[in-house]
Coordinates of C-alpha atoms in Angstrom, one line a residue:
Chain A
X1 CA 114.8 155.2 95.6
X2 CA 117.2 155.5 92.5
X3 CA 115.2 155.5 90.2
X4 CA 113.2 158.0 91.7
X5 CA 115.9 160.3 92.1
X6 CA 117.0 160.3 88.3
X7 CA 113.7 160.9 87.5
X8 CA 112.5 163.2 90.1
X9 CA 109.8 165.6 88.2
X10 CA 106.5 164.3 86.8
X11 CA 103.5 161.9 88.2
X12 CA 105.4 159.1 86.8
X13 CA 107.8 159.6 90.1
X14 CA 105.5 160.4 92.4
X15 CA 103.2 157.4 91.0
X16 CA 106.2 155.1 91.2
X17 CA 106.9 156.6 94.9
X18 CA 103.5 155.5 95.8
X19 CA 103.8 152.0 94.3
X20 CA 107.4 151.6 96.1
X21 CA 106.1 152.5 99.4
X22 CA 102.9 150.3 98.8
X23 CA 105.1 147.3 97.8
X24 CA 107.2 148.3 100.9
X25 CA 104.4 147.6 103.2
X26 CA 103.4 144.7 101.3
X27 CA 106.2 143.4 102.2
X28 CA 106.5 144.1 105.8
X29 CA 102.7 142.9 106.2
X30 CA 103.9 139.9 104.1
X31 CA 107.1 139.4 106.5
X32 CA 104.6 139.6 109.7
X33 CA 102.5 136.4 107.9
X34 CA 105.1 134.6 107.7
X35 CA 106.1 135.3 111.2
X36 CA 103.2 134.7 112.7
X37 CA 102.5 131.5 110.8
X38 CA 105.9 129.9 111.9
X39 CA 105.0 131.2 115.4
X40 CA 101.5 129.5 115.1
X41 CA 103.8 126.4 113.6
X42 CA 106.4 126.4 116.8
X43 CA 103.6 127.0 118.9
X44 CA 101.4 123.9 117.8
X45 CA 103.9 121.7 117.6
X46 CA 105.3 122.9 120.8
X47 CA 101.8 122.6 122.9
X48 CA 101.4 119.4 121.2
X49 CA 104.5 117.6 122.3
X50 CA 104.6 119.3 126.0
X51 CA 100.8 118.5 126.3
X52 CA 101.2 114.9 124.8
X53 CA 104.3 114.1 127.0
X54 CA 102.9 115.3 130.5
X55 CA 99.2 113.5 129.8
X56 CA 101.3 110.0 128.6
X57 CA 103.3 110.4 131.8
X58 CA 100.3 110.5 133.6
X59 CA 98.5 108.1 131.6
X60 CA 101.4 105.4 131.6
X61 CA 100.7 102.9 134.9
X62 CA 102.9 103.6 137.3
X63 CA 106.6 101.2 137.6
X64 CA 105.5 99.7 141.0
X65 CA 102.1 98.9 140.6
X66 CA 99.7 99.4 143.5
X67 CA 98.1 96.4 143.9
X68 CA 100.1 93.1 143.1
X69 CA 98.8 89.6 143.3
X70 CA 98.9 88.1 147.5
X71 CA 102.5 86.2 148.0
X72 CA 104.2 88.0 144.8
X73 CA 107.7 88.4 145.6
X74 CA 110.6 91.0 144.5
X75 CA 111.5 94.3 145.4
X76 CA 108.4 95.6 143.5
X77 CA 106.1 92.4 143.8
X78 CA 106.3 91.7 140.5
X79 CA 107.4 88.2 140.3
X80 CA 104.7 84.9 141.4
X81 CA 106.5 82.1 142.9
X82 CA 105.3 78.4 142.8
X83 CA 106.8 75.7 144.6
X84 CA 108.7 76.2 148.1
X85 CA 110.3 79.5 149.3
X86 CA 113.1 78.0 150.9
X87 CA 113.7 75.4 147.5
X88 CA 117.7 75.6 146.8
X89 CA 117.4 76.5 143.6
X90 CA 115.8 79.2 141.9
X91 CA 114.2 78.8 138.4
X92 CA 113.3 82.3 136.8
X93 CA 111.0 82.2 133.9
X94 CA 109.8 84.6 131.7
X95 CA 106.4 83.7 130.1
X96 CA 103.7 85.0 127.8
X97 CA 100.5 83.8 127.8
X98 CA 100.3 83.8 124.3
X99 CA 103.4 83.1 123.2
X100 CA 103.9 79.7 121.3
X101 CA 107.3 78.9 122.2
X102 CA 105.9 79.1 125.8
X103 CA 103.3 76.9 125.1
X104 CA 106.4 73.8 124.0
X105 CA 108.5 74.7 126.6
X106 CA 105.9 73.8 128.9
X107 CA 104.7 71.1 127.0
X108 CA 107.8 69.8 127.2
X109 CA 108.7 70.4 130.8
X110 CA 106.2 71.4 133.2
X111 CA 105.5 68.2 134.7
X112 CA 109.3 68.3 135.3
X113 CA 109.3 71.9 136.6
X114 CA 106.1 70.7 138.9
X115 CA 108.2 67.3 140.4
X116 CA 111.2 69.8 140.5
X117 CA 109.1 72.0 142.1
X118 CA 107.2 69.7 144.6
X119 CA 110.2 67.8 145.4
X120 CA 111.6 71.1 147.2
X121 CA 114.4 71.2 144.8
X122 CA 113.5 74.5 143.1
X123 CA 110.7 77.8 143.6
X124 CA 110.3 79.0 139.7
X125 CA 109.7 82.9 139.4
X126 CA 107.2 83.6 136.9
X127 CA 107.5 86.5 135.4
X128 CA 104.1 87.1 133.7
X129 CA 105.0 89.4 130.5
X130 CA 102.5 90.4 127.9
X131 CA 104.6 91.9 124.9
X132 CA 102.8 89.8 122.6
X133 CA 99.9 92.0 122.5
X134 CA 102.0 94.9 121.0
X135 CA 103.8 92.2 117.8
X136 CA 100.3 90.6 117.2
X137 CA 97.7 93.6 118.5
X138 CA 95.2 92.6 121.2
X139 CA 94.9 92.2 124.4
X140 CA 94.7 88.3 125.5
X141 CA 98.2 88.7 126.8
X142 CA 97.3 91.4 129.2
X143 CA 94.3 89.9 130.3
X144 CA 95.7 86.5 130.0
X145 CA 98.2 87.9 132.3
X146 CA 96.0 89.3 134.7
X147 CA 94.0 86.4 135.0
X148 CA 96.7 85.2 136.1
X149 CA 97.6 87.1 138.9
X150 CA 93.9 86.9 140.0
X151 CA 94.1 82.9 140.1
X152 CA 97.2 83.7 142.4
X153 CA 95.4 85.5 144.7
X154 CA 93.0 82.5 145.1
X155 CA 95.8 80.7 145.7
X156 CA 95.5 78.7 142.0
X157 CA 98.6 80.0 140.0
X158 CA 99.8 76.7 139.2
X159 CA 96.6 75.0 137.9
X160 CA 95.3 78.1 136.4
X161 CA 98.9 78.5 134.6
X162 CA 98.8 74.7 133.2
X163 CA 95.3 75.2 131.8
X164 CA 95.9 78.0 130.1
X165 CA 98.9 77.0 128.0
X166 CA 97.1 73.5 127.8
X167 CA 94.3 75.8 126.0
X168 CA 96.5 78.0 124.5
X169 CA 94.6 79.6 121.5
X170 CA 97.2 80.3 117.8
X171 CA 99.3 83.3 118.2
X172 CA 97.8 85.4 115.7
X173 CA 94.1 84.8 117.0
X174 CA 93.4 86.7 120.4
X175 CA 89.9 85.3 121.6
X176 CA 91.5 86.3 125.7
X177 CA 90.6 89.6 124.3
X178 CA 87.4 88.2 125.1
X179 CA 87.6 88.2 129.1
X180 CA 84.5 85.6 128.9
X181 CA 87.2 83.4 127.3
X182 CA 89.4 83.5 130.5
X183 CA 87.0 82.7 132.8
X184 CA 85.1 80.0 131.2
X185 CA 88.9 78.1 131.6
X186 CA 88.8 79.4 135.2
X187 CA 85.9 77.0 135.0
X188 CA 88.6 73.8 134.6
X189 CA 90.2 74.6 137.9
X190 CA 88.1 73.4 140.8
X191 CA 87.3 76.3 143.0
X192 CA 88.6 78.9 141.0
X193 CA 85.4 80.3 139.2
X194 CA 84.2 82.4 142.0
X195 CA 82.3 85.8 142.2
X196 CA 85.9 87.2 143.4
X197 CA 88.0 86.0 141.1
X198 CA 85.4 87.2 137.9
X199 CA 85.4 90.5 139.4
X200 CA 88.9 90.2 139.5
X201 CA 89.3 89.3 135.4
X202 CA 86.7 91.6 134.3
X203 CA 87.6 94.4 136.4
X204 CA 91.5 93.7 135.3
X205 CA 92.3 94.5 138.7
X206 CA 95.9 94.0 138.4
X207 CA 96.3 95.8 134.9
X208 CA 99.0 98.1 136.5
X209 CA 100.6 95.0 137.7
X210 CA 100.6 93.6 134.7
X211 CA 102.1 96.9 132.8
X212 CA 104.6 97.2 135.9
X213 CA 105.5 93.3 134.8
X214 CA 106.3 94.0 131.1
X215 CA 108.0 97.4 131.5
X216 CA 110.6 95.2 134.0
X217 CA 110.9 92.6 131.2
X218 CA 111.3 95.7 128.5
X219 CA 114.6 96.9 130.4
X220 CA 115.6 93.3 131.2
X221 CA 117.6 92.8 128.2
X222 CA 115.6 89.5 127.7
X223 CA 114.2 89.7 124.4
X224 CA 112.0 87.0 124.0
X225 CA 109.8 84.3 125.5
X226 CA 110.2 81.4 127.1
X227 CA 113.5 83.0 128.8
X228 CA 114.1 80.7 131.5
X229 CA 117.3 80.8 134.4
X230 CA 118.6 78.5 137.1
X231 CA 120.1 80.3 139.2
X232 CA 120.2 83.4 136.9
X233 CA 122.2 81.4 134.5
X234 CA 120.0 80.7 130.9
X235 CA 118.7 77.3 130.4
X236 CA 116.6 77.6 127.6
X237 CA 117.1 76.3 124.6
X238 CA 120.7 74.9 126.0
X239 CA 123.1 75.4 128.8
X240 CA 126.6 75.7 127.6
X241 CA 126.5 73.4 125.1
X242 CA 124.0 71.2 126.0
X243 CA 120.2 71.4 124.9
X244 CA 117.7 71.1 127.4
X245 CA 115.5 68.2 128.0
X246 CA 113.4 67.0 131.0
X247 CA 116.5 64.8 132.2
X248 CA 119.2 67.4 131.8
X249 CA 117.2 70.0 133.7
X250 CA 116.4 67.4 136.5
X251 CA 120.6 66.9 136.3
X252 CA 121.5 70.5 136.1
X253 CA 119.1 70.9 139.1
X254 CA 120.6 68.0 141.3
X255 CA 124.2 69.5 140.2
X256 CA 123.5 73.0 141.0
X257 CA 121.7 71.8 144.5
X258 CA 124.3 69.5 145.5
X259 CA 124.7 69.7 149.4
X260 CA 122.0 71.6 150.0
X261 CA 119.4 71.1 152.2
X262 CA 116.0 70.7 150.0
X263 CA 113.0 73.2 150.5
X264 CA 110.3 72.3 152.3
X265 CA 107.1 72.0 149.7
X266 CA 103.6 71.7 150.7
X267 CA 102.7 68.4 151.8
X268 CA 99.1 66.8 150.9
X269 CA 98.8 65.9 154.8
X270 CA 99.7 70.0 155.8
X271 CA 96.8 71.0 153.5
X272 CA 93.7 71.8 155.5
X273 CA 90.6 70.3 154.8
X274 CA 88.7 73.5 155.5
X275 CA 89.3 76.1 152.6
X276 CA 90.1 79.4 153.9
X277 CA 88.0 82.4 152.1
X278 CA 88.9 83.1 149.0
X279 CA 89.7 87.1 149.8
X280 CA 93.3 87.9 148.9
X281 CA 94.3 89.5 152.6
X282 CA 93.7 85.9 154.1
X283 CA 96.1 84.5 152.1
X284 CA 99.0 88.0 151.8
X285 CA 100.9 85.8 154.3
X286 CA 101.6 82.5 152.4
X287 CA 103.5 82.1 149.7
X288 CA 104.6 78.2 149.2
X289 CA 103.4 76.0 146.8
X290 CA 101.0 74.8 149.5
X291 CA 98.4 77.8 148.8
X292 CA 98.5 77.0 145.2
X293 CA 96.8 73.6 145.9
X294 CA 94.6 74.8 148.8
X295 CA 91.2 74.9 148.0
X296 CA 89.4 78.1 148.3
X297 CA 85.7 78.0 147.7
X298 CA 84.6 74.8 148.7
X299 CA 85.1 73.3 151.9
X300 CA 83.9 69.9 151.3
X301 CA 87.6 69.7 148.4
X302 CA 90.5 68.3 150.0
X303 CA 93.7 69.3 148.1
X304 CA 95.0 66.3 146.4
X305 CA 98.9 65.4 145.7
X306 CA 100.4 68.0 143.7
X307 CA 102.3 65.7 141.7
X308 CA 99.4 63.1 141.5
X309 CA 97.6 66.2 139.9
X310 CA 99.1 67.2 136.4
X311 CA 96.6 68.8 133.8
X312 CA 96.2 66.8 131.0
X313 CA 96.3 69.5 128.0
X314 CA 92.8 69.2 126.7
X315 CA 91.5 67.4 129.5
X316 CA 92.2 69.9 132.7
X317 CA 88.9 69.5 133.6
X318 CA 88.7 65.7 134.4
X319 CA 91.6 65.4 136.7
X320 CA 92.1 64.4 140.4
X321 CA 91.0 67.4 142.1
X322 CA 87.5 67.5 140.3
X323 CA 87.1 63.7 141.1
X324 CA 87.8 64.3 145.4
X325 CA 85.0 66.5 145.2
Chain B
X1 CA 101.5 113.3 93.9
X2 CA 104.0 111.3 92.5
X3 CA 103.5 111.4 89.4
X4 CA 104.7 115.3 88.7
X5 CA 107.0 114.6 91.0
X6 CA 108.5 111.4 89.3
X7 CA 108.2 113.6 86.1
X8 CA 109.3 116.3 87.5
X9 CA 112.9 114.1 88.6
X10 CA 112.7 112.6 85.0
X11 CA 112.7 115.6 82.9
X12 CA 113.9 118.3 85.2
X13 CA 117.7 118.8 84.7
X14 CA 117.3 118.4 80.3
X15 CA 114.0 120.6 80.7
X16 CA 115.2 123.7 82.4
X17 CA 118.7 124.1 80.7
X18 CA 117.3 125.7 77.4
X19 CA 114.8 127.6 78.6
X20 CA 115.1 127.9 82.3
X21 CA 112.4 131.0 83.1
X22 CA 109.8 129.8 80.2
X23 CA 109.8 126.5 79.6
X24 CA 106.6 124.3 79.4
X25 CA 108.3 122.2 82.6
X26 CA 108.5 125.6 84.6
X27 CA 104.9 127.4 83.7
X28 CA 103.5 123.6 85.0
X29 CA 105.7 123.9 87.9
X30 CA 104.5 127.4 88.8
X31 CA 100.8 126.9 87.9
X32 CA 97.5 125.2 89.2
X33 CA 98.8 122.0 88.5
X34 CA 101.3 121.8 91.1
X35 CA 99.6 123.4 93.6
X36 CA 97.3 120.9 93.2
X37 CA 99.8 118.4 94.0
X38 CA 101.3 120.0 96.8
X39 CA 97.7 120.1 98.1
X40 CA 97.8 116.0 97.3
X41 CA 101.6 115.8 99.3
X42 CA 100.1 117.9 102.2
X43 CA 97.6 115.1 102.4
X44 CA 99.2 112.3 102.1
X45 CA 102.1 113.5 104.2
X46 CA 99.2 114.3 107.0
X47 CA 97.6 111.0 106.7
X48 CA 100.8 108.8 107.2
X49 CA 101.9 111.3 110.5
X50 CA 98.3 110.5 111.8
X51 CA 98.7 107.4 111.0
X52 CA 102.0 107.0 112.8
X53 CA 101.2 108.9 115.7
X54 CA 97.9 107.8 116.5
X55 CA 98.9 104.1 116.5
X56 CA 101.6 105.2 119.1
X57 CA 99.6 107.0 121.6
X58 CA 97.2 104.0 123.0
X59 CA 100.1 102.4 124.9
X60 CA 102.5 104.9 126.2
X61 CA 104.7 102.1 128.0
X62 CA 104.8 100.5 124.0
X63 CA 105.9 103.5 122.5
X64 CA 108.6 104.0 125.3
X65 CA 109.8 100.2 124.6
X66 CA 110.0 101.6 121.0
X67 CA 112.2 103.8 121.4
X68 CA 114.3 101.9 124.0
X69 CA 114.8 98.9 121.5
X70 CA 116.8 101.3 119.5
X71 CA 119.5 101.4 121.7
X72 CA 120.3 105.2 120.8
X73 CA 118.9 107.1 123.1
X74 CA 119.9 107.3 127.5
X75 CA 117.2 105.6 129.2
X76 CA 116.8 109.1 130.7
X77 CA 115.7 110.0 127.1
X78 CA 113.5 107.0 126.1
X79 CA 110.4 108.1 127.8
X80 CA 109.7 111.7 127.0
X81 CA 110.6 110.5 123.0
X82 CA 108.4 108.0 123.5
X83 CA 105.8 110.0 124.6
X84 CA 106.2 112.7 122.6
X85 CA 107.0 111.6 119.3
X86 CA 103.6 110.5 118.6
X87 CA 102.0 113.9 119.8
X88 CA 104.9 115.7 117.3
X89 CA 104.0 113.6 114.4
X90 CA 100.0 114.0 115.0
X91 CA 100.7 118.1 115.5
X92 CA 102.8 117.8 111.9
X93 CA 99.7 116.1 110.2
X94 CA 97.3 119.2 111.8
X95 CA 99.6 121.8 110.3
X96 CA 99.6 119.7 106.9
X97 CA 95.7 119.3 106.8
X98 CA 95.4 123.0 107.5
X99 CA 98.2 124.0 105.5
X100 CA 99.0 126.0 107.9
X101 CA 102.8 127.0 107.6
X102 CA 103.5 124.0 105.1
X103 CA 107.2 124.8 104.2
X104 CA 108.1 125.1 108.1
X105 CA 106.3 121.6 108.6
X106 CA 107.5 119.9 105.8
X107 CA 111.2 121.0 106.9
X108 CA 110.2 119.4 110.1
X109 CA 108.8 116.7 108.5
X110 CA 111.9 115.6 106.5
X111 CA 114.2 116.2 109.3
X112 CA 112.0 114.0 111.2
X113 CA 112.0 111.4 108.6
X114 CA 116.0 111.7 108.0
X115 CA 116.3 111.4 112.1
X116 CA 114.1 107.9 111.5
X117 CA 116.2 106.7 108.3
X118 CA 119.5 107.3 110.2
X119 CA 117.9 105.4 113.2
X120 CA 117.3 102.2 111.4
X121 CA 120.3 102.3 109.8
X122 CA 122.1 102.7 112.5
X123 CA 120.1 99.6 114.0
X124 CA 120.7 97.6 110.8
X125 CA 124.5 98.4 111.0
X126 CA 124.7 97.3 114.6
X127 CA 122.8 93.9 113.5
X128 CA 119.9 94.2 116.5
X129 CA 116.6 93.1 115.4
X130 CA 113.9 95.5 115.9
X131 CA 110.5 96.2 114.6
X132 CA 111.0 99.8 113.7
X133 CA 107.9 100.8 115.8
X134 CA 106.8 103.4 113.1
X135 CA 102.7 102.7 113.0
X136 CA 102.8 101.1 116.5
X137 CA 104.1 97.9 117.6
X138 CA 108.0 98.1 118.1
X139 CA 111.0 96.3 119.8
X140 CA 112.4 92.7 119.4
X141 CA 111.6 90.9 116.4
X142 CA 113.3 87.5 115.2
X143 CA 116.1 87.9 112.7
X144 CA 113.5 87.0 110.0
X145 CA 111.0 89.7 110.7
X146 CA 112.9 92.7 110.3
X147 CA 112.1 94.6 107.6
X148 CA 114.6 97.4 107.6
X149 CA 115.2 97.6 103.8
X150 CA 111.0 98.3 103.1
X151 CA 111.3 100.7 106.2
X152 CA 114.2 102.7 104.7
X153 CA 112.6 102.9 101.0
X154 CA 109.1 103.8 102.7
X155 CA 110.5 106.5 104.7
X156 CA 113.0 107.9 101.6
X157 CA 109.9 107.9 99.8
X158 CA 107.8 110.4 102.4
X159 CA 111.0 112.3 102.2
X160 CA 110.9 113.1 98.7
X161 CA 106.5 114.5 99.2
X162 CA 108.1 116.7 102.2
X163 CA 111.5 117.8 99.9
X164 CA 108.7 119.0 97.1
X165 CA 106.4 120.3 99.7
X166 CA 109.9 122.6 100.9
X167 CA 110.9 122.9 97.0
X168 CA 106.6 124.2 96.4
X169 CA 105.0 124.7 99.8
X170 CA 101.7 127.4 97.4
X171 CA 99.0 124.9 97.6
X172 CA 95.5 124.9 96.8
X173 CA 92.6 124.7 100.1
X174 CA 95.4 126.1 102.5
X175 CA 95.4 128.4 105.6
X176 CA 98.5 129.8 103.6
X177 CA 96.5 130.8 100.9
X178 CA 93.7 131.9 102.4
X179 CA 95.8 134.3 104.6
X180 CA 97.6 135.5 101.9
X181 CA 94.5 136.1 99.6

C-alpha cells in the first residue's frame, strides 16, 4: 500500500496493485488450506480415538463374565475351588497354565496341596490367569484356561489341572493354541473326553470368564505366577523367613488350623456309583472336592481314593481311575 | 532419512554461519532432496505408529493392563488410554501416509513420543519393572527383562524423524502438495 502511494501514476502501480491484491488472496486461500487441513487433522484423529475407544469398550468382555464354570465361587465367580468348602484354611493360588514356575511349584507340591486338601485341612482357590499369552504371544493360556473351566464343569478340575502341568509344553512354544492339543490330554482323564466338554474347549465357552479372570489378577497387585496365599498371607517362595517346602507348608497349615474343626472332604464311600450327567446345571449345586472325583460319563467308574489317585507327570493316563474301569 | 538428517546435525551449526541464505547446506535443505526425505520420515514415522497401534488393538483388556502397569494414570483413566491410544497412533500413521497435514501430525507425533519417554522414565525412576507395552505386550516383567534404556533411545530416535518432519513438513507424494499445487 506504500509503495503504491509514492508511486501512484503509471501501469507500473496499477500492475503492482493487481499483483498485491492477487498475492492478498493467495494468501487468504492459502490460510483457508491450512485451516481446513488441521481441521481434517483434528477431525481424523478425533473420530479415530472416539470411534476406537467406544468399539474397544464394547469389544473388551465384560468384568463379570456371563457364564462361569458350575461351583465357581467369589463375588463374580471367578475363583474354582478344590478340596472341601468348609476346610479351615484357605489356600489362594494364582496359576498360568503356561507358566514354568507353575509347572515346579506344583511339581513340588501338589501331592501335598491334594493330602492337604483331601485331609479337610484346606479348599485352594484357583485363580486361573492367562497373562502369559500377552509376554510370549499366543493363546494356549486362554485356552488352556478355559479348558479348564470346562473340566470343572464336568466336575474334573483337579485331574484335568494335574495333567496339564504334568504335560506342560516350554513357555515359548504355544501348541494349546492348538485346541486339538487340549483335548487330546482331556483324553488322560477318565470320563472327561465327552461331546460336552469338546464343545466346551472348541467353542471357548468360558472365554469371558477367562478374560473376567485375568483382568481381576491385572488390578490384584500380584505380579506374577505361581502367587500362592494361606490365609491371604504369601507363601510362595517363603513365609517370613522361611522357604517353602512340602513339610513347612503341611506345618504352616497345622499352625494356622490349630483348634479348628477340619472340613469335611469327599469321601470315596459318599461318591456314588452312578455318574450323574455330565450337563453343568446338574452339578451348579456342588462344589466340594467330592464332584471333582465323581465320574461323569460312565456309569460302570467308581470314583477311586482321591489321595490313592495322584497323576504321575508323564504317565496320567495309567493311574487308578483308568484301572477301576 | 537419517542420513541428511545425521548430516544435517553434523554440519549444520559451522555450515550456515558464513553463508546462512546461500549456502550449499541450505539450497539441499530447501530442494528435492529433502523433500524426499521428509517423504522417507513420513513413512517411516507411519509405519512404526501402525505398527504400535495395530499390535495394541487385538486385546483391549492387554492394552488397558498396559497402561495400568505404569502406575501414572487413575484407574478411572487406564481404560479409555488404553483404548484409545492405539486408535490415536493408527490415525497419526493415516495422516503421515497421506501426508495430509504433516507438520500438525508430526507435532502430535513428538508430543506423543515425549509423553512415552517421560513415562518410562518416570517407571525406571520409580524402579517397577514393566514391559513398556509399545508394539503390544506390556505389564510386569522380571527385573532382567526390562529394557528401558533401548525403549528410551528407540523412541528419542522417532523423535528426532517427527522434530525434522516439524523443522521441513514440504514433502514429495503428499495430500499437502497436491492441494497446494
Amino acid at each position: 500500500m506504500q509503495m503504491s502511494e509514492k508511486n501512484r501514476d503509471g501501469k507500473r502501480s496499477a500492475r503492482e496493485r493487481l499483483a498485491a491484491e492477487r498475492q492478498a488472496q493467495e494468501d487468504r486461500a492459502r490460510r483457508k488450506r491450512k485451516l481446513v487441513v488441521l481441521g481434517s487433522v483434528v477431525a481424523v484423529v478425533a473420530v479415530a480415538v472416539g470411534v476406537g475407544v467406544a468399539v474397544q469398550s464394547r469389544r473388551s468382555q465384560p468384568e463379570t463374565p456371563v457364564a462361569a464354570p458350575s461351583g465357581a465361587v467369589g463375588d463374580r465367580k471367578l475363583v474354582i475351588p478344590d478340596g472341601a468348602a468348609n476346610a479351615p484354611a484357605t489356600l489362594t493360588v494364582y496359576e498360568d497354565p503356561r507358566c514354568p514356575a507353575c509347572q515346579l511349584f506344583e511339581k513340588a507340591f501338589r501331592p501335598t496341596v491334594d493330602r492337604l486338601k483331601d485331609e479337610g485341612k484346606i479348599v485352594a482357590n484357583y485363580h486361573i490367569v492367562s497373562f502369559i499369552d500377552r509376554h510370549d504371544s499366543g493363546t494356549g493360556s486362554k485356552n488352556g484356561a478355559n479348558a479348564l473351566a470346562c473340566a470343572q464343569d464336568a466336575g474334573r478340575f483337579r485331574a484335568y489341572h494335574n495333567v496339564l502341568y504334568a504335560n506342560q509344553p516350554p513357555e515359548t512354544e504355544d501348541p494349546w493354541s492348538n485346541r486339538g492339543a487340549l483335548i487330546s490330554l482331556a483324553g488322560k482323564v477318565p470320563g472327561l473326553d465327552t461331546p460336552a466338554f469338546r464343545a466346551c474347549v472348541n467353542g471357548n465357552t468360558y472365554g469371558g470368564w477367562v478374560s473376567a479372570v485375568q483382568q481381576d489378577f491385572d488390578k490384584s497387585g500380584f505380579t506374577s505366577t505361581p502367587t500362592v496365599l494361606l490365609n491371604g498371607e504369601s507363601v510362595f517362595p517363603r513365609k517370613g523367613g522361611q522357604d517353602i517346602t512340602p513339610a513347612n507348608l503341611t506345618a504352616w497349615v497345622d499352625a494356622a488350623n490349630k483348634g479348628k474343626r477340619l472340613g469335611t472332604p469327599a469321601s470315596p464311600a459318599a461318591s456314588p456309583a452312578a455318574g450323574p450327567s455330565a450337563s453343568p446345571a446338574a452339578k451348579a449345586h456342588g462344589r466340594t472336592a467330592r464332584r471333582h472325583h465323581r465320574p461323569a460319563a460312565s456309569p460302570a467308574a467308581v470314583s477311586p481314593a482321591p489321595a490313592a489317585a495322584p497323576l504321575a507327570p508323564g504317565a496320567a493316563a495309567s493311574t487308578a481311575p483308568a484301572s477301576t474301569r | 532419512m537419517t542420513a541428511p538428517q545425521d548430516a544435517m546435525l553434523a554440519r549444520g551449526p559451522a555450515a550456515t554461519r558464513p553463508a546462512p541464505a546461500g549456502g550449499r547446506l541450505r539450497r539441499a535443505l530447501d530442494g528435492p532432496g529433502a523433500a524426499w526425505a521428509s517423504t522417507a520420515a513420513r513413512l517411516a514415522l507411519a509405519a512404526v505408529w501402525t505398527w504400535a497401534g495395530l499390535a495394541k488393538v487385538a486385546d483391549p483388556a492387554e492394552a488397558a493392563q498396559a497402561v495400568r502397569a505404569y502406575r501414572l494414570l487413575p484407574e478411572a483413566l487406564v481404560k479409555p488410554v488404553g483404548y484409545g491410544l492405539p486408535f490415536l497412533e493408527l490415525a497419526l500413521a493415516l495422516l503421515l501416509l497421506a501426508g495430509l497435514g504433516v507438520r500438525a501430525a508430526a507435532v502430535l507425533s513428538a508430543a506423543l513420543l515425549l509423553v512415552f519417554i517421560a513415562g518410562i522414565g518416570s517407571v525406571w525412576a520409580r524402579g517397577l519393572t514393566i514391559d513398556c507395552g509399545c508394539f503390544g505386550g506390556g505389564g510386569q516383567v522380571a527385573a532382567s527383562q526390562t529394557r528401558y534404556l533401548q525403549e528410551i533411545l528407540r523412541d528419542t530416535g522417532l523423535l528426532l524423524v517427527a522434530a525434522w518432519l516439524v523443522w521441513r513438513p514440504r514433502s514429495r507424494l503428499s495430500a499437502d502438495a497436491w492441494l497446494n499445487s
